[in-house]
mmCIF file of C-alpha atoms in Angstrom:
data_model
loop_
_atom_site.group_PDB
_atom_site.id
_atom_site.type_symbol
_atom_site.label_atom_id
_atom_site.label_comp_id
_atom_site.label_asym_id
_atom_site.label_seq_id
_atom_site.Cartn_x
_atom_site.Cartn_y
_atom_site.Cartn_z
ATOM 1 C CA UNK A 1 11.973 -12.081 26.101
ATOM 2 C CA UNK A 2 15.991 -12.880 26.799
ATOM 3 C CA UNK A 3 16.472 -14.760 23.184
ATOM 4 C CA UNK A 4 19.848 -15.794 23.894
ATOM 5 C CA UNK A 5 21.931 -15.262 27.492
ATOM 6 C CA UNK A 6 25.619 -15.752 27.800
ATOM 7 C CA UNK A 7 27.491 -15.270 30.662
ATOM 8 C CA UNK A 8 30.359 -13.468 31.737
ATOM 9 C CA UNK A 9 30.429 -10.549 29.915
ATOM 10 C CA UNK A 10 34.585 -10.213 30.159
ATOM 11 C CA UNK A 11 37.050 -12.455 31.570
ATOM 12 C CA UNK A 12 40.408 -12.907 32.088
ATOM 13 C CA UNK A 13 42.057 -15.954 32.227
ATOM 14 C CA UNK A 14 45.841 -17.367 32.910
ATOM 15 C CA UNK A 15 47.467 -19.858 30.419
ATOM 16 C CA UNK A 16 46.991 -23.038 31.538
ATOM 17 C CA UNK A 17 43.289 -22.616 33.807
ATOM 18 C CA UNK A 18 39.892 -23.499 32.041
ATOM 19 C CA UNK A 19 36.692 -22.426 32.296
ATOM 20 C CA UNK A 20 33.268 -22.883 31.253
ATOM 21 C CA UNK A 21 31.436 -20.082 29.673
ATOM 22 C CA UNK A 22 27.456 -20.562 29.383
ATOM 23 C CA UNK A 23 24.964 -19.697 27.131
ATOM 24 C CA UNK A 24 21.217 -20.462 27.070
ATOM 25 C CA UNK A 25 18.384 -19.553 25.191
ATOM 26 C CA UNK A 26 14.274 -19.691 25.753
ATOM 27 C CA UNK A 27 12.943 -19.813 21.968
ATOM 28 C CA UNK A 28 13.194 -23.819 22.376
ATOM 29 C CA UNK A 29 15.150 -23.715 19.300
ATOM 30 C CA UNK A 30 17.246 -27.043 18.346
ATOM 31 C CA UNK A 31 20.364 -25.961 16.487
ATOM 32 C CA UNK A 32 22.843 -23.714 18.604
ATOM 33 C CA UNK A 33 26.427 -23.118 18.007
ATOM 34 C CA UNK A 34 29.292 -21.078 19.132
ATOM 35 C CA UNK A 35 31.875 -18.656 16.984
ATOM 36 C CA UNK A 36 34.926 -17.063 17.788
ATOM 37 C CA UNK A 37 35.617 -13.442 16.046
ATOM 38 C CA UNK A 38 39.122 -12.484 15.668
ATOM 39 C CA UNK A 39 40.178 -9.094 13.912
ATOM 40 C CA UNK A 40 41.045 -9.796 10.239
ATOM 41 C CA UNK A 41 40.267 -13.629 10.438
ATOM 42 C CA UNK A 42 36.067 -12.414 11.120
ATOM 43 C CA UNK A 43 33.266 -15.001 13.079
ATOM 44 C CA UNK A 44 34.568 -18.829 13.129
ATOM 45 C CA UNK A 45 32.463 -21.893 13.852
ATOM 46 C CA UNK A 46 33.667 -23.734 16.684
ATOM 47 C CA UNK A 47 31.485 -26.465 17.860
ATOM 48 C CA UNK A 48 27.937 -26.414 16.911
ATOM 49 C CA UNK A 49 24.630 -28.686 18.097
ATOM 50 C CA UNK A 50 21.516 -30.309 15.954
ATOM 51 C CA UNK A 51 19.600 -31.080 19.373
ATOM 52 C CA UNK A 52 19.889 -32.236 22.795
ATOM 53 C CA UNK A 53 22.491 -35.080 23.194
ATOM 54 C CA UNK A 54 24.108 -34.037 19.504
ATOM 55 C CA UNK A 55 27.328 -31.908 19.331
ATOM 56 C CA UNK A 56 29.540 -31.777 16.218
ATOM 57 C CA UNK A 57 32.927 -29.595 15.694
ATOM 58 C CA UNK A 58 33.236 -26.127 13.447
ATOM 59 C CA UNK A 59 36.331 -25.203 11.373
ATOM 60 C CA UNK A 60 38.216 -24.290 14.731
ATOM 61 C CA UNK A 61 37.370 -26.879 17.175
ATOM 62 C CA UNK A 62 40.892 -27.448 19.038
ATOM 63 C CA UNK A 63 41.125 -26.644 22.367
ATOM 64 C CA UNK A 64 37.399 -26.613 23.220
ATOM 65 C CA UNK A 65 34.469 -28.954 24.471
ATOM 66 C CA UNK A 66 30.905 -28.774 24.461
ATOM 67 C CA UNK A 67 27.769 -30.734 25.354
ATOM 68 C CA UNK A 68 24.312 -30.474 25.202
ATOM 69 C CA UNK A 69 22.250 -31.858 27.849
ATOM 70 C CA UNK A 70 19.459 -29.734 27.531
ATOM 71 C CA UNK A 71 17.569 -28.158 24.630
ATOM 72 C CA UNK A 72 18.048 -24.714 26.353
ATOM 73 C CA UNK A 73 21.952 -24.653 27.204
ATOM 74 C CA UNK A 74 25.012 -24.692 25.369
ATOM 75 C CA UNK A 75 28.071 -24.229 27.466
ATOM 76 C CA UNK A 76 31.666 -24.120 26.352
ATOM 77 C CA UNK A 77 34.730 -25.128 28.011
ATOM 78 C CA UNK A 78 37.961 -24.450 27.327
ATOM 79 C CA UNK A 79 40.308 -26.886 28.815
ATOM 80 C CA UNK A 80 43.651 -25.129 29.541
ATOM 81 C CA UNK A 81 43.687 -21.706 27.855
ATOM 82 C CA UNK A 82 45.872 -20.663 25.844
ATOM 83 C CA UNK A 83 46.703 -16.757 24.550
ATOM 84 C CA UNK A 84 45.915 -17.748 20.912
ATOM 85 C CA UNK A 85 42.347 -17.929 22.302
ATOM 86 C CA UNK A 86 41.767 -14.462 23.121
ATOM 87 C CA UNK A 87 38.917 -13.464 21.738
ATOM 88 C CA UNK A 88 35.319 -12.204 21.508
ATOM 89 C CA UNK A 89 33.076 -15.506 21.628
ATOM 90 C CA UNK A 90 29.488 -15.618 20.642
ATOM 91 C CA UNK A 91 26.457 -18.154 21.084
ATOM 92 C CA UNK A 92 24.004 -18.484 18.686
ATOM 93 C CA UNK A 93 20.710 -20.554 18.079
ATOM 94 C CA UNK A 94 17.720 -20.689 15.161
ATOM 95 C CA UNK A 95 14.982 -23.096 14.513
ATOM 96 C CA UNK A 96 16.214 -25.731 12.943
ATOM 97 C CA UNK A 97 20.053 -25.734 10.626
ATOM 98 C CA UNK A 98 18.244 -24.639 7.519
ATOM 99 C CA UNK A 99 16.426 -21.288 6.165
ATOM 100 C CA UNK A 100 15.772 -20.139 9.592
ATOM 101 C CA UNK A 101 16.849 -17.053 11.449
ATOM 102 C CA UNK A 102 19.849 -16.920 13.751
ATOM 103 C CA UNK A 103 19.900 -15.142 17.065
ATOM 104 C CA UNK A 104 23.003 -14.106 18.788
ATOM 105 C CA UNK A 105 24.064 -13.581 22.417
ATOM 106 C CA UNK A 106 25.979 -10.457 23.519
ATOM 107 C CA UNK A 107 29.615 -12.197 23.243
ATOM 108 C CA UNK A 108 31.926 -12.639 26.248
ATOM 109 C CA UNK A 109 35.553 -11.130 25.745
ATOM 110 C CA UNK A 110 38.020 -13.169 26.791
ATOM 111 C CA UNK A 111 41.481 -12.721 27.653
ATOM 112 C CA UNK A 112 44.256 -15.095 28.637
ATOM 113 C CA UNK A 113 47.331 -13.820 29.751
ATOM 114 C CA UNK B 1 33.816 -24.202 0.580
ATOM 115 C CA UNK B 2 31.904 -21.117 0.775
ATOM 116 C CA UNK B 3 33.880 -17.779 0.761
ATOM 117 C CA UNK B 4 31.803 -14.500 1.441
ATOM 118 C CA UNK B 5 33.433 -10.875 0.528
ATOM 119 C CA UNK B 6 31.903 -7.267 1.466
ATOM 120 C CA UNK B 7 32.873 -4.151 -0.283
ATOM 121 C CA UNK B 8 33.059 -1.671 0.385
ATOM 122 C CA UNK B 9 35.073 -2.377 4.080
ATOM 123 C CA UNK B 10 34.229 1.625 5.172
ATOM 124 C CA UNK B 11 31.512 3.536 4.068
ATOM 125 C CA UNK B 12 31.167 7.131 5.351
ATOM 126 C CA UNK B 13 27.615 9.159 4.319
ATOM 127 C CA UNK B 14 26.126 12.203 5.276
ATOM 128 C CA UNK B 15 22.950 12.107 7.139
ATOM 129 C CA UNK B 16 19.627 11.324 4.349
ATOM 130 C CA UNK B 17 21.376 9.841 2.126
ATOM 131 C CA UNK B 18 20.426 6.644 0.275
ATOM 132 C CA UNK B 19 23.064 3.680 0.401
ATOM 133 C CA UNK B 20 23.698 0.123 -0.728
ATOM 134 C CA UNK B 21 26.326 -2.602 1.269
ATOM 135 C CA UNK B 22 27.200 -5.384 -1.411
ATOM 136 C CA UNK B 23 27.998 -9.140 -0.126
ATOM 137 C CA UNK B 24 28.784 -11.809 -2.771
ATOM 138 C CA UNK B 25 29.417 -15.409 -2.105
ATOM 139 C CA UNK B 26 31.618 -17.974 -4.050
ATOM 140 C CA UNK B 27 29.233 -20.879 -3.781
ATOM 141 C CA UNK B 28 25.617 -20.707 -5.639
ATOM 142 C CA UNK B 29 24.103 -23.629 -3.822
ATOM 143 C CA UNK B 30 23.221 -20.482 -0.502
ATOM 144 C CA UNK B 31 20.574 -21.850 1.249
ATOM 145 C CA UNK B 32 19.630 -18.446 2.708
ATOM 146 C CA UNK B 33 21.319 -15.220 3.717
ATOM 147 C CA UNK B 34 21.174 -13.162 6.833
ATOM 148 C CA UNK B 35 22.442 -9.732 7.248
ATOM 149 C CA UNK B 36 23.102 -7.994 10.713
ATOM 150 C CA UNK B 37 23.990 -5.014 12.627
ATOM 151 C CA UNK B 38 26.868 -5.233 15.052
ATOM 152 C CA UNK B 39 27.572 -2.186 17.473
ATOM 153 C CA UNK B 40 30.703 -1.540 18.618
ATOM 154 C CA UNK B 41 31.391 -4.010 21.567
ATOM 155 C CA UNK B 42 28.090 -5.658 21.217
ATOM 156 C CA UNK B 43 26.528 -9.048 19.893
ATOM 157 C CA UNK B 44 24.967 -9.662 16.412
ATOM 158 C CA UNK B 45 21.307 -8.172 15.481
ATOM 159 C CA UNK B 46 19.672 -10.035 12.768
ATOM 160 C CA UNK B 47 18.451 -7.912 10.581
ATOM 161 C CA UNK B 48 16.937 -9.395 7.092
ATOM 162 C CA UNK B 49 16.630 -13.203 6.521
ATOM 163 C CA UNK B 50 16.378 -14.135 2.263
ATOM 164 C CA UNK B 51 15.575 -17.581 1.885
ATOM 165 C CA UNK B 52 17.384 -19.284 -1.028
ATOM 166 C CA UNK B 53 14.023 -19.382 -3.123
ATOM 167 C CA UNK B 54 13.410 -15.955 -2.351
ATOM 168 C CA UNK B 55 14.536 -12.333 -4.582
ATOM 169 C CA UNK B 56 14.332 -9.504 -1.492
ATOM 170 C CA UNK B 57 12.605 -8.986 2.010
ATOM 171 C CA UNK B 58 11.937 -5.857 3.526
ATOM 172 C CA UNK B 59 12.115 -4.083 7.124
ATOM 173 C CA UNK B 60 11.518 -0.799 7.539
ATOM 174 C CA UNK B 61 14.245 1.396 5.612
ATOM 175 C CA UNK B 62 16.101 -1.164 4.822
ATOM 176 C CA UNK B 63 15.728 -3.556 2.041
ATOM 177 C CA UNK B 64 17.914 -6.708 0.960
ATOM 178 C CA UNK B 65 18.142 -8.623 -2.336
ATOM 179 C CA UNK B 66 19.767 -11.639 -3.373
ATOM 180 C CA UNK B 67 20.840 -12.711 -6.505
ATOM 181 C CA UNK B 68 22.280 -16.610 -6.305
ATOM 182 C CA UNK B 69 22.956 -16.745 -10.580
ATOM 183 C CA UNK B 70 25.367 -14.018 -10.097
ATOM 184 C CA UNK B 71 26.396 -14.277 -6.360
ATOM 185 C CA UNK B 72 25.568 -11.231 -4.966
ATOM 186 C CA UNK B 73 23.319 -9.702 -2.140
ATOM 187 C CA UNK B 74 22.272 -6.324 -1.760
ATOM 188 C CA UNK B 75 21.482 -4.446 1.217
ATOM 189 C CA UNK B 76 19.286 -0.632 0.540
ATOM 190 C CA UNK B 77 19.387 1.472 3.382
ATOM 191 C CA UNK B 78 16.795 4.296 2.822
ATOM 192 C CA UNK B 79 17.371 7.950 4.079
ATOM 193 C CA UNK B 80 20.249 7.102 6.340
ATOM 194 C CA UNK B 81 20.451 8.290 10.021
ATOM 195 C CA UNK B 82 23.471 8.694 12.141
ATOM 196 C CA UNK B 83 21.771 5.772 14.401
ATOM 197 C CA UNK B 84 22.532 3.515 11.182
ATOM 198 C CA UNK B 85 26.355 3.526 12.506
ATOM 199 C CA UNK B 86 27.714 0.256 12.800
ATOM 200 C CA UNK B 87 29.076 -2.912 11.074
ATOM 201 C CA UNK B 88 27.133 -4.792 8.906
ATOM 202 C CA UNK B 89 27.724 -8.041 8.135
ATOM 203 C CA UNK B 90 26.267 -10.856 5.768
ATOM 204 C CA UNK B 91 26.575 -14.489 6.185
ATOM 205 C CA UNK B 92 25.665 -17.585 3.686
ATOM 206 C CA UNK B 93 24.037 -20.633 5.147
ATOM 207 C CA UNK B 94 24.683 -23.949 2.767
ATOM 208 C CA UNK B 95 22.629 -26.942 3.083
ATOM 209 C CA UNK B 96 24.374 -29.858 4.053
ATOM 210 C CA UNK B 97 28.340 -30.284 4.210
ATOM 211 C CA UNK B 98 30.562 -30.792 6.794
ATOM 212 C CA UNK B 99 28.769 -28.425 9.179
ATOM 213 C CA UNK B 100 25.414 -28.427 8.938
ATOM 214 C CA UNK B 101 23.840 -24.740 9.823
ATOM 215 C CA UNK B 102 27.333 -23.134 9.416
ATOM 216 C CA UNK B 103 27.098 -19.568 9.218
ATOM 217 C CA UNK B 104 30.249 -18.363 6.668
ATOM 218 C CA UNK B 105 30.375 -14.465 7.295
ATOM 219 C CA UNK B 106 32.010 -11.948 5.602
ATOM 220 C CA UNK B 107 34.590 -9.409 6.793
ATOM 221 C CA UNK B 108 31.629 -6.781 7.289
ATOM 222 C CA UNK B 109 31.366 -2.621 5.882
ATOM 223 C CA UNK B 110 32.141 -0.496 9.019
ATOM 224 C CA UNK B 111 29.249 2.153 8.180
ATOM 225 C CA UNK B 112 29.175 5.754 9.894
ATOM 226 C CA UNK B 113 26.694 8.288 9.180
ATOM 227 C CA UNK B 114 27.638 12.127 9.964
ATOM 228 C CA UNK B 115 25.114 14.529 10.733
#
């Protein structure tokens, strides 16, 4: 039983180069969603996603895209990295938006330089 | 908008003893609250789920409570081992808004357990 899968684990990144990073989950659950955590400033909504084919930004959307093609993945791309987003990103998903559980991935720690 | 505090932000126990993390939250209109366990390095582990329309739910040694009137949550950990060391953190879910499913955390009690 995976739950939720994101992938890399670390990664290290120059200003200006973007990358995708994945996540994907086998509970067929509709609502996923992606945080940054930051020391001091704690877990962040990004972007988040009702269903397949509906994305919708966080507090902190700038500098990031997502889609949803599939009810399974989630991926995140961030278009030309900047050092203000080092961080520790996770991926979560639950049931449905409301008065259901949430299940996180194992982060990926990102660095730009 | 939601705010959610923790106190306290460290908490350092010797091994058996009984312990309680508090979490309170600005807004009343919580549609549930989730607490979890993060390691150091490591992702989120859910721990307890309270539904807005319920008081407490239990798992094992550990028992949460929430109190919407006042704002609060609770979380009892029973007879605490050093394998309880880690941050805990609570988050609010609010129905509706501007993000729908938005998980407000708090700043989490870094817990360690000595032997």
């Amino acid at each position: 039983n995976a739950g939720v899968t994101q992938t890399p684990k670390f990664q290290v990144l120059k200003t200006g180069q973007s990358m995708t990073l994945q996540c994907a989950q086998d509970m067929n659950h509709e609502y996923m969603s992606w945080y940054r955590q930051d020391p001091g400033m704690g877990l962040r909504l990004i972007h988040y996603s009702v269903g397949a084919g509906i994305t919708d930004q966080g507090e902190v959307p700038n500098g990031y895209n997502v889609s949803r093609s599939t009810t399974e993945d989630f991926p995140l791309r961030l278009l030309s990295a900047a050092p203000s987003q080092t961080s520790v990103y996770f991926c979560a998903s639950r049931q449905g938006w409301a008065n259901t559980e949430a299940f996180f991935g194992q982060g990926t720690r990102l660095t730009v330089v | 908008k939601q705010e959610v505090t923790q106190i306290p932000a460290a908490l350092s126990v010797p091994e058996g003893e009984n312990l309680v993390l508090n979490c309170s939250f600005t807004d009343s209109a919580i549609y549930n609250l989730q607490w979890f366990r993060q390691d150091p390095g490591k992702g989120l582990t859910s721990l307890l789920l309270i539904q807005s329309s319920q008081r407490e739910q239990t798992s094992g040694r550990l028992n949460a409570s929430l109190d919407k009137s006042s704002g609060r949550s609770t979380l009892y950990i029973a007879a605490s081992q050093p394998g309880d060391s880690a941050t805990y953190l609570c988050a609010g879910s609010n129905a509706g808004g501007t993000s729908y499913g938005k998980l407000t955390f708090g700043q989490g009690t870094i817990l360690t357990v000595h032997p």
